[in-house]
mmCIF file of C-alpha atoms in Angstrom:
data_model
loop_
_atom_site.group_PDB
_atom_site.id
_atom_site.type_symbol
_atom_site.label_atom_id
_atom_site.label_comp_id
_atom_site.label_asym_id
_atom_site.label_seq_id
_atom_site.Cartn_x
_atom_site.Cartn_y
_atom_site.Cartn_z
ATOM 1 C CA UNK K 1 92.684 118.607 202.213
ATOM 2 C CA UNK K 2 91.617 115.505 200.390
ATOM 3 C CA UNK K 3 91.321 115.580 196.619
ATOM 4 C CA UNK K 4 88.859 114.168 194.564
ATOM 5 C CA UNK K 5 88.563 113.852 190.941
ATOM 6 C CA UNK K 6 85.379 114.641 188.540
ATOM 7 C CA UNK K 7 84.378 115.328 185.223
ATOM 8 C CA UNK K 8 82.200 117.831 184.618
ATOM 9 C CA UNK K 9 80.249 116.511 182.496
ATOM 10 C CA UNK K 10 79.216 113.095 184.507
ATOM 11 C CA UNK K 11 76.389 114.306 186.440
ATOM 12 C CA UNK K 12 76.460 110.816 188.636
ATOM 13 C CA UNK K 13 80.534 111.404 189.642
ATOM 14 C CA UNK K 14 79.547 114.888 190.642
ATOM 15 C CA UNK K 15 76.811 113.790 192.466
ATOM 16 C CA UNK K 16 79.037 111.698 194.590
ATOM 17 C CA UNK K 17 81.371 114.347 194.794
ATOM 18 C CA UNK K 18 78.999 117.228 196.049
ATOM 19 C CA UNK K 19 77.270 115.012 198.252
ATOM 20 C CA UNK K 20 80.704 115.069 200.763
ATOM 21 C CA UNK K 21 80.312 118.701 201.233
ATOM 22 C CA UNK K 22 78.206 121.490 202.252
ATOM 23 C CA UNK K 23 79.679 124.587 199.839
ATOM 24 C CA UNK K 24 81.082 124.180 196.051
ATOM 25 C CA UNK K 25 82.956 127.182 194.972
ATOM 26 C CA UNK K 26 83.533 126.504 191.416
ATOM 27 C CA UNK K 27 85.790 128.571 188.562
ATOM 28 C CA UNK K 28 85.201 125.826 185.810
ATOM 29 C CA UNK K 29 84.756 128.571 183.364
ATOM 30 C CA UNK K 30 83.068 128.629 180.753
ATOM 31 C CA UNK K 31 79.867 128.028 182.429
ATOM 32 C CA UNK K 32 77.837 127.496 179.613
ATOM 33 C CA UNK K 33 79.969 124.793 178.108
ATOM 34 C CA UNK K 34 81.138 123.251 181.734
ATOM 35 C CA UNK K 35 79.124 124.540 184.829
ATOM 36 C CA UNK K 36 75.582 123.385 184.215
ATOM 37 C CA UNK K 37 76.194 119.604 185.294
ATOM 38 C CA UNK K 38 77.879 120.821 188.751
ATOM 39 C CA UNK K 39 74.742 123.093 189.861
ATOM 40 C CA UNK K 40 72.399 120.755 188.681
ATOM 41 C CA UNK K 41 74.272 117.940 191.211
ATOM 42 C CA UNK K 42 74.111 120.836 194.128
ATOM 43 C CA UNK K 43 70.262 121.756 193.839
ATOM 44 C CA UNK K 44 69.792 117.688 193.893
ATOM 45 C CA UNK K 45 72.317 116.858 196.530
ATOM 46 C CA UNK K 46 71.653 120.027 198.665
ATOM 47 C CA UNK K 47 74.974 121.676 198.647
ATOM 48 C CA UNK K 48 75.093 125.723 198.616
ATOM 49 C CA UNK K 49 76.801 127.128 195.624
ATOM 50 C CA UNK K 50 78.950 129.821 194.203
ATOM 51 C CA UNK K 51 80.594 130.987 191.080
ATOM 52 C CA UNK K 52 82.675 134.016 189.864
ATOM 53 C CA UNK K 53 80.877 133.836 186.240
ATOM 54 C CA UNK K 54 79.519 136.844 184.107
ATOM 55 C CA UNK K 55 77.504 134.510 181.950
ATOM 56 C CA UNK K 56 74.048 136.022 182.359
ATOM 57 C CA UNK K 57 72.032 134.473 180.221
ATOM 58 C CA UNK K 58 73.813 131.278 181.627
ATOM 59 C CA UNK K 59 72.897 131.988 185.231
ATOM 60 C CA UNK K 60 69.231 132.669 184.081
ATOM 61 C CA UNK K 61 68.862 129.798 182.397
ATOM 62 C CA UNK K 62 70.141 127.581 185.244
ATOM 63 C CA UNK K 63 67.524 129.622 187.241
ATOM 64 C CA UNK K 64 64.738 128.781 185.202
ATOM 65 C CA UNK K 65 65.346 125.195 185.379
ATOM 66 C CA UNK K 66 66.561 125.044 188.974
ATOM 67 C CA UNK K 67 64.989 127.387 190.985
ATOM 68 C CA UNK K 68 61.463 125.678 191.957
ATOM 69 C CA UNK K 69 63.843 122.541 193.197
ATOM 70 C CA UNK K 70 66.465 124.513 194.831
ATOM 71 C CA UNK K 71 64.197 126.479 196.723
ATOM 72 C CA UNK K 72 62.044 123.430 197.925
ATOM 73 C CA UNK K 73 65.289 121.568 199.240
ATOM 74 C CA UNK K 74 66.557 125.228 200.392
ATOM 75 C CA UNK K 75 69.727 125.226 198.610
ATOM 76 C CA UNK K 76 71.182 128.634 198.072
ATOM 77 C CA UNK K 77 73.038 128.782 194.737
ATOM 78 C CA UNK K 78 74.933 132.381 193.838
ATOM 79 C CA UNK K 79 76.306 133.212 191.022
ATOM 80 C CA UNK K 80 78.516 136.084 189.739
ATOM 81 C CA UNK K 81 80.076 136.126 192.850
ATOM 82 C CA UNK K 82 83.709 137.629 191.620
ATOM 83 C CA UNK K 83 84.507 140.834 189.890
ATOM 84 C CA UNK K 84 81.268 140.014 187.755
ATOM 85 C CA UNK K 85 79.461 141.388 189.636
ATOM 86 C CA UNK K 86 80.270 142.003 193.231
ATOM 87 C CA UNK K 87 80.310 145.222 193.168
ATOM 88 C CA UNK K 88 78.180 146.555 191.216
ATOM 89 C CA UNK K 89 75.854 143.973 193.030
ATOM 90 C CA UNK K 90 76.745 144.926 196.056
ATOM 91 C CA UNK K 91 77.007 148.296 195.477
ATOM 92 C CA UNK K 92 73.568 149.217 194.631
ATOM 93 C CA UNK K 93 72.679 147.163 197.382
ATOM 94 C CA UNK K 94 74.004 148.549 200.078
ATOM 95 C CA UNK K 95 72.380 152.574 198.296
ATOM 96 C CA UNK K 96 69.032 150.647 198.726
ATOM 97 C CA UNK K 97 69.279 150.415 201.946
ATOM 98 C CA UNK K 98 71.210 153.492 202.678
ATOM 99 C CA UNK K 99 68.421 155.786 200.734
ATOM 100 C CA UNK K 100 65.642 154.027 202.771
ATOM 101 C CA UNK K 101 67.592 154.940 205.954
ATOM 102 C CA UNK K 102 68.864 158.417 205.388
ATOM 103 C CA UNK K 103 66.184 159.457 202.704
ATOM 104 C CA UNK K 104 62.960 156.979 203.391
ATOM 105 C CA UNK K 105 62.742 156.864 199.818
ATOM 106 C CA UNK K 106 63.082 153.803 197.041
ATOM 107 C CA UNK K 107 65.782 153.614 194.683
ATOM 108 C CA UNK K 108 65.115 155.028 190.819
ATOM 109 C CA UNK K 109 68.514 154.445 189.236
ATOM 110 C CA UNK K 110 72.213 154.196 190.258
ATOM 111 C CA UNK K 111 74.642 155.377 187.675
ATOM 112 C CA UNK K 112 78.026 153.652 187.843
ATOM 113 C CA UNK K 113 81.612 154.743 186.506
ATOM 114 C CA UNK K 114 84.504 153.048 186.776
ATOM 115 C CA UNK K 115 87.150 155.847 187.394
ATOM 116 C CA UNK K 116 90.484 153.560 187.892
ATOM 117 C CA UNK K 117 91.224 150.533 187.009
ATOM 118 C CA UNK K 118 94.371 148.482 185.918
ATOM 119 C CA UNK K 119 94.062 144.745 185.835
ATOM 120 C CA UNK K 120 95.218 141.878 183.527
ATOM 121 C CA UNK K 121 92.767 139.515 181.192
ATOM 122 C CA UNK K 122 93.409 135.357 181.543
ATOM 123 C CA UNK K 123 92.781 133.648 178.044
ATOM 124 C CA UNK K 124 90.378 131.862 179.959
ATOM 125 C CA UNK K 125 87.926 135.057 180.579
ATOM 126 C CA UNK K 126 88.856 136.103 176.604
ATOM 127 C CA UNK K 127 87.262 132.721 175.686
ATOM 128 C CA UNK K 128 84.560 133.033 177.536
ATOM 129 C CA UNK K 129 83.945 136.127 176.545
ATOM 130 C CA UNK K 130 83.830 135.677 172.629
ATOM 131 C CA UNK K 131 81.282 132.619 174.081
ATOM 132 C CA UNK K 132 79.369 135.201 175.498
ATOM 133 C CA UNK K 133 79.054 137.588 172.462
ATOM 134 C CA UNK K 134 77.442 134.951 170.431
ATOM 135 C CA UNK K 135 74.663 134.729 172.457
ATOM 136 C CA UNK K 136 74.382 138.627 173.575
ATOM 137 C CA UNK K 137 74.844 139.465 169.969
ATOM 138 C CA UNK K 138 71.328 141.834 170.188
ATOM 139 C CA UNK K 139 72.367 143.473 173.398
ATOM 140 C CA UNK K 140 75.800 144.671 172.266
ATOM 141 C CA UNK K 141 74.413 145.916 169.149
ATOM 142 C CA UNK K 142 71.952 147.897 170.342
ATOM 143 C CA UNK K 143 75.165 149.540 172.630
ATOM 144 C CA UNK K 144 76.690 149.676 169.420
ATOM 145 C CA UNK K 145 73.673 151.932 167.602
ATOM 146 C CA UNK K 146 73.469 154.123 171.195
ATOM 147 C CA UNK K 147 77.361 154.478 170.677
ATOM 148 C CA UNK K 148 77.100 155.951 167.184
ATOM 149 C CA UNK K 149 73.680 158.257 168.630
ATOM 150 C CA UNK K 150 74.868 159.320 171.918
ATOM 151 C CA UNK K 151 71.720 161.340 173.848
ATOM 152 C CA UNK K 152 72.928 164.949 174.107
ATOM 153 C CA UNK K 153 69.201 165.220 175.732
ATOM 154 C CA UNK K 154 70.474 162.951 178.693
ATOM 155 C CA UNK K 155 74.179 164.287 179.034
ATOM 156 C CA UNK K 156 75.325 164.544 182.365
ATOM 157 C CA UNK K 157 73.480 164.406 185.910
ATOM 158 C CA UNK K 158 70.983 165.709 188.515
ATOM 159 C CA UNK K 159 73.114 167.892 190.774
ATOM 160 C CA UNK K 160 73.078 167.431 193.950
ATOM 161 C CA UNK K 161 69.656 167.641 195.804
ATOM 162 C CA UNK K 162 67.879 168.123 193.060
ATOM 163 C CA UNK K 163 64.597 167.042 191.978
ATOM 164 C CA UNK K 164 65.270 163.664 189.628
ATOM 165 C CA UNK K 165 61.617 162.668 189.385
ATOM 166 C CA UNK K 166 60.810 161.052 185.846
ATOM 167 C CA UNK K 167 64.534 161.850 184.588
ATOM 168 C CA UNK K 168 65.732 159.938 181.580
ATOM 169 C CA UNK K 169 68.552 157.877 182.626
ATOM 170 C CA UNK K 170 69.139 156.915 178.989
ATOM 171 C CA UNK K 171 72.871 158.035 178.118
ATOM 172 C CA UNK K 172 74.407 157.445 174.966
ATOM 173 C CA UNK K 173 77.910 155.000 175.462
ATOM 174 C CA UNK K 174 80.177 157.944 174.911
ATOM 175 C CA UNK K 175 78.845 161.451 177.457
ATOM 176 C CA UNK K 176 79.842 163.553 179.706
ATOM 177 C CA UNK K 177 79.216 163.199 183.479
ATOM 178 C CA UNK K 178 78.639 166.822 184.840
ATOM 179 C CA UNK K 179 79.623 165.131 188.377
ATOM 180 C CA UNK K 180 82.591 163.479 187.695
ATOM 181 C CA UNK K 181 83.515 166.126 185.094
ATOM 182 C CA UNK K 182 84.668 163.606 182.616
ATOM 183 C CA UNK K 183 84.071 162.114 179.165
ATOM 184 C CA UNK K 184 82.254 158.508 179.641
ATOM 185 C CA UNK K 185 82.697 155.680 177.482
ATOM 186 C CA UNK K 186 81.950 152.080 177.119
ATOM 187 C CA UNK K 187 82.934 149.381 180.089
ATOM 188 C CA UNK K 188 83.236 145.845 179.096
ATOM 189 C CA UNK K 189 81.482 144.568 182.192
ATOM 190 C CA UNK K 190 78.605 147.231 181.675
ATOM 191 C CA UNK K 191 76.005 144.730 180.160
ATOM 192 C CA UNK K 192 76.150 141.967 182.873
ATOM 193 C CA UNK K 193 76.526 144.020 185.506
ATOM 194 C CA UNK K 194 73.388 146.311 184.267
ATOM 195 C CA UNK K 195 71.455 143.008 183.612
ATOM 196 C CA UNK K 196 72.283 141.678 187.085
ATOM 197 C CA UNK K 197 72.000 145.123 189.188
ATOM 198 C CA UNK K 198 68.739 145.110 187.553
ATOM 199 C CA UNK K 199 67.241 141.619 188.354
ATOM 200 C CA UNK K 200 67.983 141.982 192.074
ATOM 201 C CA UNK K 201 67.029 145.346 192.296
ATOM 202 C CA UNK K 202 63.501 143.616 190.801
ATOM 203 C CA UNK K 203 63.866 140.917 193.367
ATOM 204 C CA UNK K 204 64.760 143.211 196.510
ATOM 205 C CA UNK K 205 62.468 146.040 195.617
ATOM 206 C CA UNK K 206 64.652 148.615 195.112
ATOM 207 C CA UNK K 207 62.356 150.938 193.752
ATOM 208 C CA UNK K 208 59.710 151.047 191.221
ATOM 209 C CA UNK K 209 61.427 150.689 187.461
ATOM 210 C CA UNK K 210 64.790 150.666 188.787
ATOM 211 C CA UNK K 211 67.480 150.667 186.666
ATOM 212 C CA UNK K 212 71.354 150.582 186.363
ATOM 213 C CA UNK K 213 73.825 151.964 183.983
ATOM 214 C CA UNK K 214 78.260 151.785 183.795
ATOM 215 C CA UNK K 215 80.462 152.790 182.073
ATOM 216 C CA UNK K 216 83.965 154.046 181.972
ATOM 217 C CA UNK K 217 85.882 157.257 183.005
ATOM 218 C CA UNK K 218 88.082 158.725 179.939
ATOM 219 C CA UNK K 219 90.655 161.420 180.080
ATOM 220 C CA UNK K 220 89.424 163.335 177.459
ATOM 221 C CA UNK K 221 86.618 163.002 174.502
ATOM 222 C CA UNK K 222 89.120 161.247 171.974
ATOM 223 C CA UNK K 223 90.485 158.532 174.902
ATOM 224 C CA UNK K 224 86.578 157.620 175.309
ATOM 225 C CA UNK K 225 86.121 157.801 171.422
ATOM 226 C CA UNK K 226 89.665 155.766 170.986
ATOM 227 C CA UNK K 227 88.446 153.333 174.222
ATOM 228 C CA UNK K 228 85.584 152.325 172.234
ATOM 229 C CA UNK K 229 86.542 151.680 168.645
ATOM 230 C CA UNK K 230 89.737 150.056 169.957
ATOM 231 C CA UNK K 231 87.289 147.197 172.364
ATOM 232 C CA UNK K 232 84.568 147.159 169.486
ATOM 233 C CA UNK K 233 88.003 146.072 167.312
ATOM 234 C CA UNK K 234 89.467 143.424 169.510
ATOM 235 C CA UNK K 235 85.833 141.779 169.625
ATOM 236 C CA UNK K 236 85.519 141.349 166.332
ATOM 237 C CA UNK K 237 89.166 139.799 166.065
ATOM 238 C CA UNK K 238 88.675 137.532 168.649
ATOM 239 C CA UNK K 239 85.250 135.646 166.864
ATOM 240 C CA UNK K 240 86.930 134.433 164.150
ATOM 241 C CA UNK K 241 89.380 131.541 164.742
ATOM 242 C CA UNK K 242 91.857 132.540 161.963
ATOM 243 C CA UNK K 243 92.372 135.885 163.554
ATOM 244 C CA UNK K 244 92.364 134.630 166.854
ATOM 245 C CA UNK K 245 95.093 132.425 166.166
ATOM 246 C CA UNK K 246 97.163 135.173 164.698
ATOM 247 C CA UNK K 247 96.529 136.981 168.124
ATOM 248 C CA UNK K 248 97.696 133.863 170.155
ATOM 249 C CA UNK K 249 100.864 133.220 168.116
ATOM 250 C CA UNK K 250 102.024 137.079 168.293
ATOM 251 C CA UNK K 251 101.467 136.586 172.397
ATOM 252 C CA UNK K 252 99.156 139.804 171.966
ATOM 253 C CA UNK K 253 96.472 138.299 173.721
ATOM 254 C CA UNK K 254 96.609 134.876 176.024
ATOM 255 C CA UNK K 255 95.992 131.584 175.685
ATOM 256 C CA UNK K 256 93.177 129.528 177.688
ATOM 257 C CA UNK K 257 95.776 128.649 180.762
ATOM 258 C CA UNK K 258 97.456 131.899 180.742
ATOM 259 C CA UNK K 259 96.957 135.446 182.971
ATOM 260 C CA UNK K 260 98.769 137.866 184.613
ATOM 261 C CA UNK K 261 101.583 136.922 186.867
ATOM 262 C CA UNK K 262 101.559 137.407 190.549
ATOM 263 C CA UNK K 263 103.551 140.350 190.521
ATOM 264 C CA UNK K 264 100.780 142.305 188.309
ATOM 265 C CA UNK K 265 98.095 140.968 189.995
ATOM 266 C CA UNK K 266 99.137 142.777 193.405
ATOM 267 C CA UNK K 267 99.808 146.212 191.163
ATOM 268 C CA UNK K 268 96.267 146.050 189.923
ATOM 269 C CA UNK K 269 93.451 148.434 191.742
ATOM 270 C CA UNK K 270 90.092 149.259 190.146
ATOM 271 C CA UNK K 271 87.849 151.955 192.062
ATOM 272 C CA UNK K 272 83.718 152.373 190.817
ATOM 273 C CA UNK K 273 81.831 155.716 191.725
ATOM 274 C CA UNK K 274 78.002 155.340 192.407
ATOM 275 C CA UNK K 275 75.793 158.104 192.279
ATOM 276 C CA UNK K 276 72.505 157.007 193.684
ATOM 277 C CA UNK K 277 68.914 158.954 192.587
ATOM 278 C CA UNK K 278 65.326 158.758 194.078
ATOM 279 C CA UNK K 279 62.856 161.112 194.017
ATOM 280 C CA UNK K 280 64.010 163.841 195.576
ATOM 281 C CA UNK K 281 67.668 163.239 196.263
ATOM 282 C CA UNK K 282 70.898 161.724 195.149
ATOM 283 C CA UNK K 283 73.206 159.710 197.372
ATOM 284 C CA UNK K 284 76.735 158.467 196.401
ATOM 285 C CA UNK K 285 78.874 155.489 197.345
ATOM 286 C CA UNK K 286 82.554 154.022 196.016
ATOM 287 C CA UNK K 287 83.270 150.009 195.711
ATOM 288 C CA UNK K 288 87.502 150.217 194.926
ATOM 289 C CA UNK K 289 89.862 147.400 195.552
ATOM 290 C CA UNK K 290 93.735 147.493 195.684
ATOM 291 C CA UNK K 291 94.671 144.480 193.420
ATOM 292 C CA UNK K 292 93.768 142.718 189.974
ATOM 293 C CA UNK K 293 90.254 143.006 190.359
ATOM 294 C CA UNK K 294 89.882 139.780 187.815
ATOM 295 C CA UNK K 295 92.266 137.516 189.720
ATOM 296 C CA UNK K 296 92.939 139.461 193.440
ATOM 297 C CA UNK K 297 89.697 141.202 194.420
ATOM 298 C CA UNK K 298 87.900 137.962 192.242
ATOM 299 C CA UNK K 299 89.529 135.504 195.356
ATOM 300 C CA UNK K 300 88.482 137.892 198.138
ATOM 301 C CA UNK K 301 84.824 138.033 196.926
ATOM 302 C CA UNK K 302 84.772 134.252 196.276
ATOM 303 C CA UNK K 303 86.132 133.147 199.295
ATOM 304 C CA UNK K 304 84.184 135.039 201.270
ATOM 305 C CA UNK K 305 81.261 134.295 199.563
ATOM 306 C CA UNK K 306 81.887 130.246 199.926
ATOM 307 C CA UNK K 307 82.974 131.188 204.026
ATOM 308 C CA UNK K 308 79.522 133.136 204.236
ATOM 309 C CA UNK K 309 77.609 130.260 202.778
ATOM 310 C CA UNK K 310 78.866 127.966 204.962
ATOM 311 C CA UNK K 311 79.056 129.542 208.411
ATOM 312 C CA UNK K 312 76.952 132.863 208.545
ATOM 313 C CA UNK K 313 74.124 131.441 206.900
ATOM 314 C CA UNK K 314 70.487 132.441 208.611
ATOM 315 C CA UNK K 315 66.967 132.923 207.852
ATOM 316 C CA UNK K 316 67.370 135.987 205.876
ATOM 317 C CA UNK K 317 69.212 134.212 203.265
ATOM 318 C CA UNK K 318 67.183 133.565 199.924
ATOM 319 C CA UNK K 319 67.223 129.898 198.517
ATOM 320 C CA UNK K 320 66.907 129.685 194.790
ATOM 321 C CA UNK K 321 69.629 130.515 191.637
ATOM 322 C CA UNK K 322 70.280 134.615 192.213
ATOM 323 C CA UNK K 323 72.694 137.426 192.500
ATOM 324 C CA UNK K 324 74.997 137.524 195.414
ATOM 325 C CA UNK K 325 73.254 140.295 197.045
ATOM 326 C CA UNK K 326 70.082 138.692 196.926
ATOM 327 C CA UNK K 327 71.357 135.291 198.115
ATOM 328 C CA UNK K 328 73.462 136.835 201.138
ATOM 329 C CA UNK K 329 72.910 140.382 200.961
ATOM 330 C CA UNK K 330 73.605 142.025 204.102
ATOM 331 C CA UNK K 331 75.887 139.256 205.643
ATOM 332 C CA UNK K 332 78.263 139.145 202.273
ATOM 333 C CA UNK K 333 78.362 142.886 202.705
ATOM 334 C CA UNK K 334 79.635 142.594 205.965
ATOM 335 C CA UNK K 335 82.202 139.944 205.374
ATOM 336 C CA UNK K 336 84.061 141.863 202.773
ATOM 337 C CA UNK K 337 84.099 145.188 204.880
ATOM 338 C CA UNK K 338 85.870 143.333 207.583
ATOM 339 C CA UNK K 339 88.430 141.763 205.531
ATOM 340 C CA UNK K 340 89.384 144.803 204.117
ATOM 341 C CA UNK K 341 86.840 145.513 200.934
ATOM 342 C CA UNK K 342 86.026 149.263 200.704
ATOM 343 C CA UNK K 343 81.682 149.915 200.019
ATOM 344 C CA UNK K 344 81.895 153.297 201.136
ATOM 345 C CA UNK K 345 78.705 155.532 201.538
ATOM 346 C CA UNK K 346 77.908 159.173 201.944
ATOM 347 C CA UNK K 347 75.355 162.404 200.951
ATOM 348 C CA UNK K 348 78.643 163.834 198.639
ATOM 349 C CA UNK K 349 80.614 162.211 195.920
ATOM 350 C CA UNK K 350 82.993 160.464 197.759
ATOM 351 C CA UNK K 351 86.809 160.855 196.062
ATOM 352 C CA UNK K 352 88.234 158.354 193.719
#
C-alpha cells in the first residue's frame, strides 16, 4: 500500500490526503489536541470516518460544528469505535431491539458490569486520559460525592420478571448487585460509555428517559473499596507533571510510545454483563472478548468498523458525527459476530 505523509495540523495537506480515499480510520490520539483537523478534511472532502477515541466532549464538539455539513454531503463520521465504546454501544443496542422483539416494549435502563477483565494501559491512553479529566473535572466529581454517599435505597436489582416501572436506577459507585451477587465499584470507562450509551439511546429511541450505568465487579466489599481509592489515587498523580515524571522514571506507568507487548495483549480477555429493564421485564445480554480489549479487541472493532464503512454501507446508515451504533448499527453488529465477537442475548443472566 502506498504511503503518504501529513501533518495533522495542515488542514490543506489533509485535504489532499483524504481526498484519495473513501474511509480514514484514524488512532492519532489525543483527539482533542490532534484529530479535529482530519474530520474536518473528511466532512469537506466526503470521506467516511472512524476513530477508537473516548473523548466525549471531543466527539460532541466535532458534532456540533460538523454535523449540518456532514449530513448534507452524506458523510458518515463514527467515533468511539474501539473499546470506548463498542460495547457498551453496541450492547445496549442490540437489548433495544431484542426487548422490542421478544417483549414489544422500549428500553428504560441497561445496567452494565464488567465482571473480567485483564488488559494493559499504553502511555498514550494515560495521556489522554489526564487530557480528559481536565475537562470532565464536574462529572468525575460528582462520581466522587456518589462514591462517598452510596444509595442503600437503590442497592441491588429488579429480579427477574418483575415489575421495574419508575425504579430508581441511581446507584451509589460502590453497591451490591443482588444479580450478580457481588460488591460493585467504580469502572474507568463508566463515564464515556454512560454519556455515549445515552446519546444514541436518545437518537435511536430506545425508550423514553433511557439511561445507562457501569461499573465494575469486586471480589469482596474492601477490593471495591481498595479499587476505588487506589484509581481516584493514580488520577491525581498523573495531573501534575512533577509526579508524573516520578511515575515515568520508576517505569510504574508508560511513556507516550509505550504498551503492552504482544504476548500480553493475546492473554488479555474482558467480559461485560447487561441486564436490560422495561416496564415489565428484564432481559440480559454479555459483550466479552478474548484479548487486550485496549489494543486486541480495539483492532477487531476498528477494522471492522472502517471494512463496514466502506463495503456494507446502505440506506439505513445515518450520516452525521455519532456513536457507532447509530452510524452502522445493525450491519457493525453483524460484522463483529461473524468474525468472532461474542453480543450474546437471552431472558436469563447469561454466565460470565
Amino acid at each position: 500500500m502506498d504511503i503518504v505523509v501529513g501533518d495533522s495540523a495542515d488542514l490543506v495537506r489533509l485535504r489532499e490526503i483524504v481526498a484519495q480515499t473513501k474511509v480514514v480510520a484514524s488512532t492519532v490520539g489525543p483527539y482533542t489536541v490532534y484529530g479535529s483537523e482530519l474530520v474536518r478534511a473528511c466532512v469537506a472532502e466526503g470521506a467516511d470516518y472512524c476513530d477508537i477515541t473516548g473523548e466525549f466532549p471531543w466527539v460532541k464538539q466535532m458534532h456540533r460544528e460538523l454535523n449540518d455539513e456532514a449530513v448534507r454531503n452524506n458523510v458518515h463520521i463514527a467515533s468511539m469505535c474501539g473499546f470506548d465504546c463498542i460495547p457498551a454501544d453496541l450492547g445496549c443496542f442490540m437489548l433495544a431491539q431484542y426487548a422490542r422483539d421478544e417483549l414489544n416494549q422500549p428500553l428504560q435502563h441497561v445496567k452494565g458490569s464488567i465482571v473480567g477483565v485483564r488488559g494493559g494501559v499504553s502511555g498514550g491512553t494515560l495521556t489522554t486520559m489526564v487530557n480528559q479529566i481536565s475537562v470532565e473535572k464536574k462529572l468525575l466529581w460528582r462520581k466522587l460525592k456518589s462514591m462517598l454517599r452510596p444509595s442503600s435505597a437503590a442497592r441491588g436489582s429488579a429480579s427477574r420478571g418483575a415489575n421495574v416501572s419508575g425504579k430508581n436506577f441511581q446507584r451509589g459507585v460502590i453497591h451490591y448487585d443482588e444479580t450478580l451477587q457481588r460488591w460493585q465499584t467504580f469502572w474507568i470507562m463508566s463515564m464515556v460509555n454512560s454519556q455515549t450509551a445515552g446519546w444514541a439511546g436518545r437518537i435511536l429511541n430506545y425508550g423514553p428517559g433511557f439511561s445507562y450505568a457501569e461499573s465494575m465487579s469486586a471480589r469482596n466489599l474492601i477490593h471495591a473499596i481498595g479499587i476505588a481509592v487506589g484509581l481516584l489515587y493514580g488520577l491525581i498523580l498523573m495531573m501534575f507533571g512533577l509526579t508524573r515524571n516520578i511515575l515515568y522514571a520508576l517505569k510504574i506507568v508508560p511513556r507516550p510510545g509505550e504498551g503492552p507487548s504482544e504476548e500480553f495483549t493475546r492473554r488479555g480477555f474482558f467480559s461485560l454483563h447487561l441486564e436490560a429493564f422495561t416496564a415489565s421485564g428484564v432481559v440480559y445480554g454479555k459483550v466479552s472478548g478474548t484479548s487486550d480489549p485496549g489494543y486486541g479487541e480495539t483492532i477487531t472493532y476498528m477494522g471492522e468498523s472502517a471494512l463496514c464503512l466502506a463495503f456494507d454501507r446502505d440506506e439505513t446508515f445515518k450520516p452525521g458525527v455519532y456513536p457507532p451504533s447509530v452510524t452502522m448499527g445493525a450491519a457493525l453488529l453483524r460484522r463483529l459476530r461473524n468474525k468472532g465477537c461474542q453480543f450474546d442475548l437471552g431472558r436469563a443472566p447469561i454466565p460470565a
